GROMACS .gro file of C-alpha atoms in nm:
model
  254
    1UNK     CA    1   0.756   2.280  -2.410
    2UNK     CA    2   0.974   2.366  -2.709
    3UNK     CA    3   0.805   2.706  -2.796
    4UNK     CA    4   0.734   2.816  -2.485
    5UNK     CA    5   0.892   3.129  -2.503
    6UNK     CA    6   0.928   3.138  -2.865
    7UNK     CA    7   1.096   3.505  -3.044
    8UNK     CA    8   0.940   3.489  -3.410
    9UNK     CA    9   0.586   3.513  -3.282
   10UNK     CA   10   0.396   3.745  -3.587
   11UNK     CA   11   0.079   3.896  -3.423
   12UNK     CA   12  -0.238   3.948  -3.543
   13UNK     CA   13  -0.485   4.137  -3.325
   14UNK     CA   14  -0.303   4.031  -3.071
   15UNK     CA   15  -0.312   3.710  -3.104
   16UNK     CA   16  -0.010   3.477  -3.268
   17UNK     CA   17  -0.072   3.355  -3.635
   18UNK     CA   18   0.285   3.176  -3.646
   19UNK     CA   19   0.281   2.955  -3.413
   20UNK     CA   20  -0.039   2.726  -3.459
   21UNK     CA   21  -0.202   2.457  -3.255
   22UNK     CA   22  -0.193   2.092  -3.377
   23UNK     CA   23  -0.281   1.744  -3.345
   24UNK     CA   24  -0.170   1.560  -3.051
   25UNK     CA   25  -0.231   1.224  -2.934
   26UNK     CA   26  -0.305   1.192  -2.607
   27UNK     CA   27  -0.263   0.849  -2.394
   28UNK     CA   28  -0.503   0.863  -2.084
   29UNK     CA   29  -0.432   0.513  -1.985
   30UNK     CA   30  -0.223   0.176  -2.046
   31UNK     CA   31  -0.391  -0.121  -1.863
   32UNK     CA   32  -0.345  -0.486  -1.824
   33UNK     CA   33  -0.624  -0.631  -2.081
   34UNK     CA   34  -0.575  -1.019  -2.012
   35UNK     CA   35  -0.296  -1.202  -1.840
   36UNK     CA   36  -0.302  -1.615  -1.925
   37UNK     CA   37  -0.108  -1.704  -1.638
   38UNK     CA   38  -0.301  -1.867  -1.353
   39UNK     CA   39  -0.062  -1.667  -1.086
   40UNK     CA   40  -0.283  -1.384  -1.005
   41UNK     CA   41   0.008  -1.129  -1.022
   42UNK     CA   42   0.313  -1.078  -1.221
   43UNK     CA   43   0.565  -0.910  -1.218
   44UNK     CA   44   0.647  -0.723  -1.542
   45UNK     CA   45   0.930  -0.451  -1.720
   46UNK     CA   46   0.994  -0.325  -2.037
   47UNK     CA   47   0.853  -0.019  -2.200
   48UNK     CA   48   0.611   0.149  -2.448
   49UNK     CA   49   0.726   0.450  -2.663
   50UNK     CA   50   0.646   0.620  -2.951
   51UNK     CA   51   0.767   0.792  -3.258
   52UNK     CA   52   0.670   1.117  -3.478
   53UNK     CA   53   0.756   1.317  -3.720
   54UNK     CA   54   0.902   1.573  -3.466
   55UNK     CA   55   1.198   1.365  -3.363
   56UNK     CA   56   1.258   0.966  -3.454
   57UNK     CA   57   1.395   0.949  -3.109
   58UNK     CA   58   1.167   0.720  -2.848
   59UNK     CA   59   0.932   0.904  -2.666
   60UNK     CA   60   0.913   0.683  -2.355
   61UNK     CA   61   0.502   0.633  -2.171
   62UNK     CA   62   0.631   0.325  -1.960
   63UNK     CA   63   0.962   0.185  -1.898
   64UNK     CA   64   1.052   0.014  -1.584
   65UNK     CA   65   1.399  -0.255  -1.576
   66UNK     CA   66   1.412  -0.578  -1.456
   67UNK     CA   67   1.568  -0.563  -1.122
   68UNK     CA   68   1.256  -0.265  -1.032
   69UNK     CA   69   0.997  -0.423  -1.233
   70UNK     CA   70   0.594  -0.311  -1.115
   71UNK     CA   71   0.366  -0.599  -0.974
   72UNK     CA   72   0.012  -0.634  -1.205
   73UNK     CA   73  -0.271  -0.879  -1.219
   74UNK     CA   74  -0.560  -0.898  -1.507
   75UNK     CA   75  -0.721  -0.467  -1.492
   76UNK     CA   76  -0.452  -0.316  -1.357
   77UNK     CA   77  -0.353   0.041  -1.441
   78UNK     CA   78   0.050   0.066  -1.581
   79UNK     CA   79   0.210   0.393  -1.403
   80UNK     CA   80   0.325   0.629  -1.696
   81UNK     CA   81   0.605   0.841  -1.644
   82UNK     CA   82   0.530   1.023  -1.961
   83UNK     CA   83   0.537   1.141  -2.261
   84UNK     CA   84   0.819   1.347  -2.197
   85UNK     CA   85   0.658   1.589  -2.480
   86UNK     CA   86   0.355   1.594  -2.676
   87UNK     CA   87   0.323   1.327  -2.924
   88UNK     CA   88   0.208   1.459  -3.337
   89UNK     CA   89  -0.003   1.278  -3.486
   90UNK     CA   90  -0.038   1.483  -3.814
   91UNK     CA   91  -0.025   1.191  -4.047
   92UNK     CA   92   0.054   0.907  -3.786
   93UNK     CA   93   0.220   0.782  -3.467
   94UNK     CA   94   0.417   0.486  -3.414
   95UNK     CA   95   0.373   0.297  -3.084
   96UNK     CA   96   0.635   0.065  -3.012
   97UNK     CA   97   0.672  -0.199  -2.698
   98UNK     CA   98   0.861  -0.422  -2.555
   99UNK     CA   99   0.710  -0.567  -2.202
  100UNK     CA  100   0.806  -0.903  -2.073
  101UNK     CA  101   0.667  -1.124  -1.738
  102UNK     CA  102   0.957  -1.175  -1.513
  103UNK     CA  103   0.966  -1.565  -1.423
  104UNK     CA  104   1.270  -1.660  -1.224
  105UNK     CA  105   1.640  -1.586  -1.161
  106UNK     CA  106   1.692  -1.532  -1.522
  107UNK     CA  107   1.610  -1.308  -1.855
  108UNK     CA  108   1.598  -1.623  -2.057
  109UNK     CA  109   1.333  -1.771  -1.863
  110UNK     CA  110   1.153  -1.467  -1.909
  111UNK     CA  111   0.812  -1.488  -2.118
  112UNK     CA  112   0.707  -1.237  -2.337
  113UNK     CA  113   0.368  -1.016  -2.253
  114UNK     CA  114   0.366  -0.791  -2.567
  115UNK     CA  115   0.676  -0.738  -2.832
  116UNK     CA  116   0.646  -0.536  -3.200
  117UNK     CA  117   0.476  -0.184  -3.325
  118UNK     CA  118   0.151  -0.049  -3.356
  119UNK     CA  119   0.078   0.240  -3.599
  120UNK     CA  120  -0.219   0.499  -3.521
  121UNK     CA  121  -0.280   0.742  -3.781
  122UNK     CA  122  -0.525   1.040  -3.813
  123UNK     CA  123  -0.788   0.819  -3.972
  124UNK     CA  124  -1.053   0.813  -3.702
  125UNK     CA  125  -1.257   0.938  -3.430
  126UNK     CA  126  -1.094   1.323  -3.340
  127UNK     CA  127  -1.189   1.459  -2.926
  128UNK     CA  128  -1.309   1.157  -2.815
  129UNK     CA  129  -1.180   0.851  -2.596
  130UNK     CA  130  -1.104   0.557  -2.792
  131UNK     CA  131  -0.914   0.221  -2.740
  132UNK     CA  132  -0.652  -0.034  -2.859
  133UNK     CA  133  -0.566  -0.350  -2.784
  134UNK     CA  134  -0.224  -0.497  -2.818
  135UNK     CA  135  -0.250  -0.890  -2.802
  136UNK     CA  136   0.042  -1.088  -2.716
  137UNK     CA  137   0.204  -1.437  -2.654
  138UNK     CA  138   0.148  -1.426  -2.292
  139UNK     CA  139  -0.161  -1.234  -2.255
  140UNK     CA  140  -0.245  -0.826  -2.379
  141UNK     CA  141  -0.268  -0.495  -2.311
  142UNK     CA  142  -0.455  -0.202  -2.384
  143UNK     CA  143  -0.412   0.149  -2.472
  144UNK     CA  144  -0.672   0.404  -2.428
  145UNK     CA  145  -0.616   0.764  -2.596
  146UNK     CA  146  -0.778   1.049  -2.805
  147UNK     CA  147  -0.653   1.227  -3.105
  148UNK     CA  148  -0.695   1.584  -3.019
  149UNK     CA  149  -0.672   1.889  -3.263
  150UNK     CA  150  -0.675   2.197  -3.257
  151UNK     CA  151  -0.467   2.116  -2.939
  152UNK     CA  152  -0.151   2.269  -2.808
  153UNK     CA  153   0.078   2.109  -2.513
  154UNK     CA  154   0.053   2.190  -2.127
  155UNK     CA  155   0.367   2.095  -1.904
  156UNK     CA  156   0.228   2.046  -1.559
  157UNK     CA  157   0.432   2.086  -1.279
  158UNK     CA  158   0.389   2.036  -0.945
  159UNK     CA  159   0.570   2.138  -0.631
  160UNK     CA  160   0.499   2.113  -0.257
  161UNK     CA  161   0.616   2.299   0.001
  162UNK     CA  162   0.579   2.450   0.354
  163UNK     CA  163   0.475   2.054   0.450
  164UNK     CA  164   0.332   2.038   0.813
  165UNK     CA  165   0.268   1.679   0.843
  166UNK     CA  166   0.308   1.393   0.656
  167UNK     CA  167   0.020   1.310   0.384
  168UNK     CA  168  -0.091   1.115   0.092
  169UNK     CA  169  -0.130   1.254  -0.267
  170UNK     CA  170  -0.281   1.197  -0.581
  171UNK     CA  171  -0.420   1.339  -0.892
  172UNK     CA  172  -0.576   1.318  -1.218
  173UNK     CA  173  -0.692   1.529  -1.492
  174UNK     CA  174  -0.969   1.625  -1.708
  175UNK     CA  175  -0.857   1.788  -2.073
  176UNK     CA  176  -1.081   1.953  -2.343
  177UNK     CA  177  -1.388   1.826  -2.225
  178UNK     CA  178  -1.323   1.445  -2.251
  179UNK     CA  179  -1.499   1.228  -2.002
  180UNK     CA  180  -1.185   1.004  -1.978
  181UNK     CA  181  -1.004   1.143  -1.677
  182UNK     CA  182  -0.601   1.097  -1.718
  183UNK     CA  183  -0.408   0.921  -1.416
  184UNK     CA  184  -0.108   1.120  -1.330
  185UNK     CA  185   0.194   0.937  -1.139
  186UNK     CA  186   0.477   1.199  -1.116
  187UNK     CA  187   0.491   1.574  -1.000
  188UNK     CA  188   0.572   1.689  -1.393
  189UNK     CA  189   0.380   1.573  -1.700
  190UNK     CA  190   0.250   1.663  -2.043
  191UNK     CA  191  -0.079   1.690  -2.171
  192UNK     CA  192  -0.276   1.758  -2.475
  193UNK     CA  193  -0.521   2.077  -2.479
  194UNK     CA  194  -0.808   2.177  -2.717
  195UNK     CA  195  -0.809   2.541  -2.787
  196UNK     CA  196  -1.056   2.727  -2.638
  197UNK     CA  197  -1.101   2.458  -2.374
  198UNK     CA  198  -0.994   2.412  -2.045
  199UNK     CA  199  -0.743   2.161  -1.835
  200UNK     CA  200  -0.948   2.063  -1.472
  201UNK     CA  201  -0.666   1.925  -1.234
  202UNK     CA  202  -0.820   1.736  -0.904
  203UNK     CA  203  -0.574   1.672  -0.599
  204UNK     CA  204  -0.687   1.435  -0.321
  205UNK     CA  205  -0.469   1.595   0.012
  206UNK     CA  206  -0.468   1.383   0.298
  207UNK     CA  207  -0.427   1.104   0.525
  208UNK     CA  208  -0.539   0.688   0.477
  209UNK     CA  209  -0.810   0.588   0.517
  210UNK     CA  210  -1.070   0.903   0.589
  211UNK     CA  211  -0.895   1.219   0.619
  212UNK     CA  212  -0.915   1.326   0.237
  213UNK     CA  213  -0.933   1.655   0.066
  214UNK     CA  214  -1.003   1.737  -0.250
  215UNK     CA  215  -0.901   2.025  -0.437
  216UNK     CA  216  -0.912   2.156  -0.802
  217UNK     CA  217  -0.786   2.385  -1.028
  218UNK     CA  218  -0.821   2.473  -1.411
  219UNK     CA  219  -0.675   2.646  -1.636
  220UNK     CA  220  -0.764   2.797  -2.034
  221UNK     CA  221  -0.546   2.657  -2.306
  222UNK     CA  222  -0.339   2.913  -2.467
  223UNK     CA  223  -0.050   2.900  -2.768
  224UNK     CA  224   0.222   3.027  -2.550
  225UNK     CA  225   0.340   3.126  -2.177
  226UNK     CA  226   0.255   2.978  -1.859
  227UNK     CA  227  -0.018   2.981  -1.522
  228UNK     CA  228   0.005   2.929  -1.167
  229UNK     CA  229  -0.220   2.861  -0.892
  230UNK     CA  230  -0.136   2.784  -0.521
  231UNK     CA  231  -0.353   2.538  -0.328
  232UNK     CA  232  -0.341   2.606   0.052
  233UNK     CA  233  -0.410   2.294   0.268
  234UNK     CA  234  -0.340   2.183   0.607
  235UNK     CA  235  -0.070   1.951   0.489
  236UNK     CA  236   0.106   2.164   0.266
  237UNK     CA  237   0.103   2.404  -0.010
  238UNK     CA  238   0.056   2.273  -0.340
  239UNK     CA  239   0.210   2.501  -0.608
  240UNK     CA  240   0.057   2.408  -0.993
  241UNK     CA  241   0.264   2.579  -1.305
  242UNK     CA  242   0.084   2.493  -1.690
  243UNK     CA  243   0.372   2.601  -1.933
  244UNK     CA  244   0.203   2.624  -2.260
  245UNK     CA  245   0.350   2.573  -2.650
  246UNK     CA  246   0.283   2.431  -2.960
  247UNK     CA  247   0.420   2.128  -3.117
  248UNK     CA  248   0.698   2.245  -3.376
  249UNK     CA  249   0.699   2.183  -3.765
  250UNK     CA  250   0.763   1.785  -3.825
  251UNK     CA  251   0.993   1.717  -4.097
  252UNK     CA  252   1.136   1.416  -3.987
  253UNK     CA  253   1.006   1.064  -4.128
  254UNK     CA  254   0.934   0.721  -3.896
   0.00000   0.00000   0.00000
């Protein structure tokens, strides 16, 4: 949420002309495509980041280390624990992974899932779900996303409180009118908004196996600022924040 709160806003009927909405990729998923293992499950680390013009630095969507590495078998959903901010995609995006199958005791009896770089550029199919898939030594894995314009960022956050019992919770999201719904892990996260569109967020409140609730709010894109809405339930209050900017000015090369 770099402009946020920006100070050289120039308005125009009210409305700012300087800071502009952009194009932003947006990752709804990262599965497990194919494992060639006979095991069933694996365990697996590494990470998947990406690159842009904004900053060369890695913009982490999975990482997890060996000693806390996630169990997976063949259609499993990878938890994301990001971006950390919205990824450009102007003229292109560089994807870059590194994900390995733990085998034993040690890292150099380790097999490799998926190691190199992908490139996605804006050549292709703009507000709609599409798909890649990363083969590998040991298997692949696949990367579902959208390349959104005009779109602007939306930092989610996500606080309980006044808890009254313990409960279960999880959520998802529904952006710009996409049919793909976005699996959300962590109580924070960034996501990619169409102008003029809305962001639908659905919480299921509750207890295993029956005792579920589900709530939703949504929110209107806008250039800058931020939202709130409370959700009141018997197990706590849920307290949603949408912090709204626009990507800055890339001038950096990959």
């Amino acid at each position: 949420m770099t402009l946020s709160e920006p100070t050289d806003c120039i308005f125009y009927n009210g409305t700012c002309v300087e800071h502009d909405p952009g194009r932003i990729l947006q990752i709804f998923s990262i599965e497990v495509a194919s494992i060639s293992l006979d095991s069933g499950s694996v365990e697996l680390y590494g990470y998947i980041a990406t690159r842009d013009v904004i900053d060369p630095l890695l913009n982490y969507v999975i990482s997890f280390i060996r000693d806390d590495p996630i169990i997976v078998r063949q259609g499993s959903v990878i938890n994301m624990i990001g971006p950390k901010r919205g990824i450009d995609i102007y003229d292109l995006t560089l994807i870059e992974y590194d994900i390995r199958i733990k085998t034993g005791e040690h890292e150099k009896d380790d097999l490799q899932l998926i190691d190199g770089a992908s490139i996605i550029t804006h050549v292709g199919t703009w507000n709609r779900p599409c798909s890649i898939c990363i083969p590998g030594d040991c298997g692949a894995v696949e990367i579902n996303f959208s390349r959104v314009e005009p779109a602007v960022e939306a930092t989610i956050e996500v606080l309980i409180s006044e808890v009254q019992s313990s409960f279960s919770l999880s959520h998802g999201c529904l952006t710009s009118e996409l049919i793909k719904e976005i699996q959300l892990f962590l109580k924070r996260f960034v996501v990619a908004v169409v102008m003029d569109s809305l962001i639908d967020l659905k919480f299921n409140v509750g207890t295993l196996p029956f005792n579920f609730d589900q709530r939703r709010c949504t929110f209107e894109a806008k250039t800058h600022g931020h939202d709130t809405q409370e959700i009141k339930t018997d197990f706590a209050l849920l307290s949603v924040k949408v912090t709204w900017s626009t990507l800055p000015r890339g001038t950096l090369g990959l």
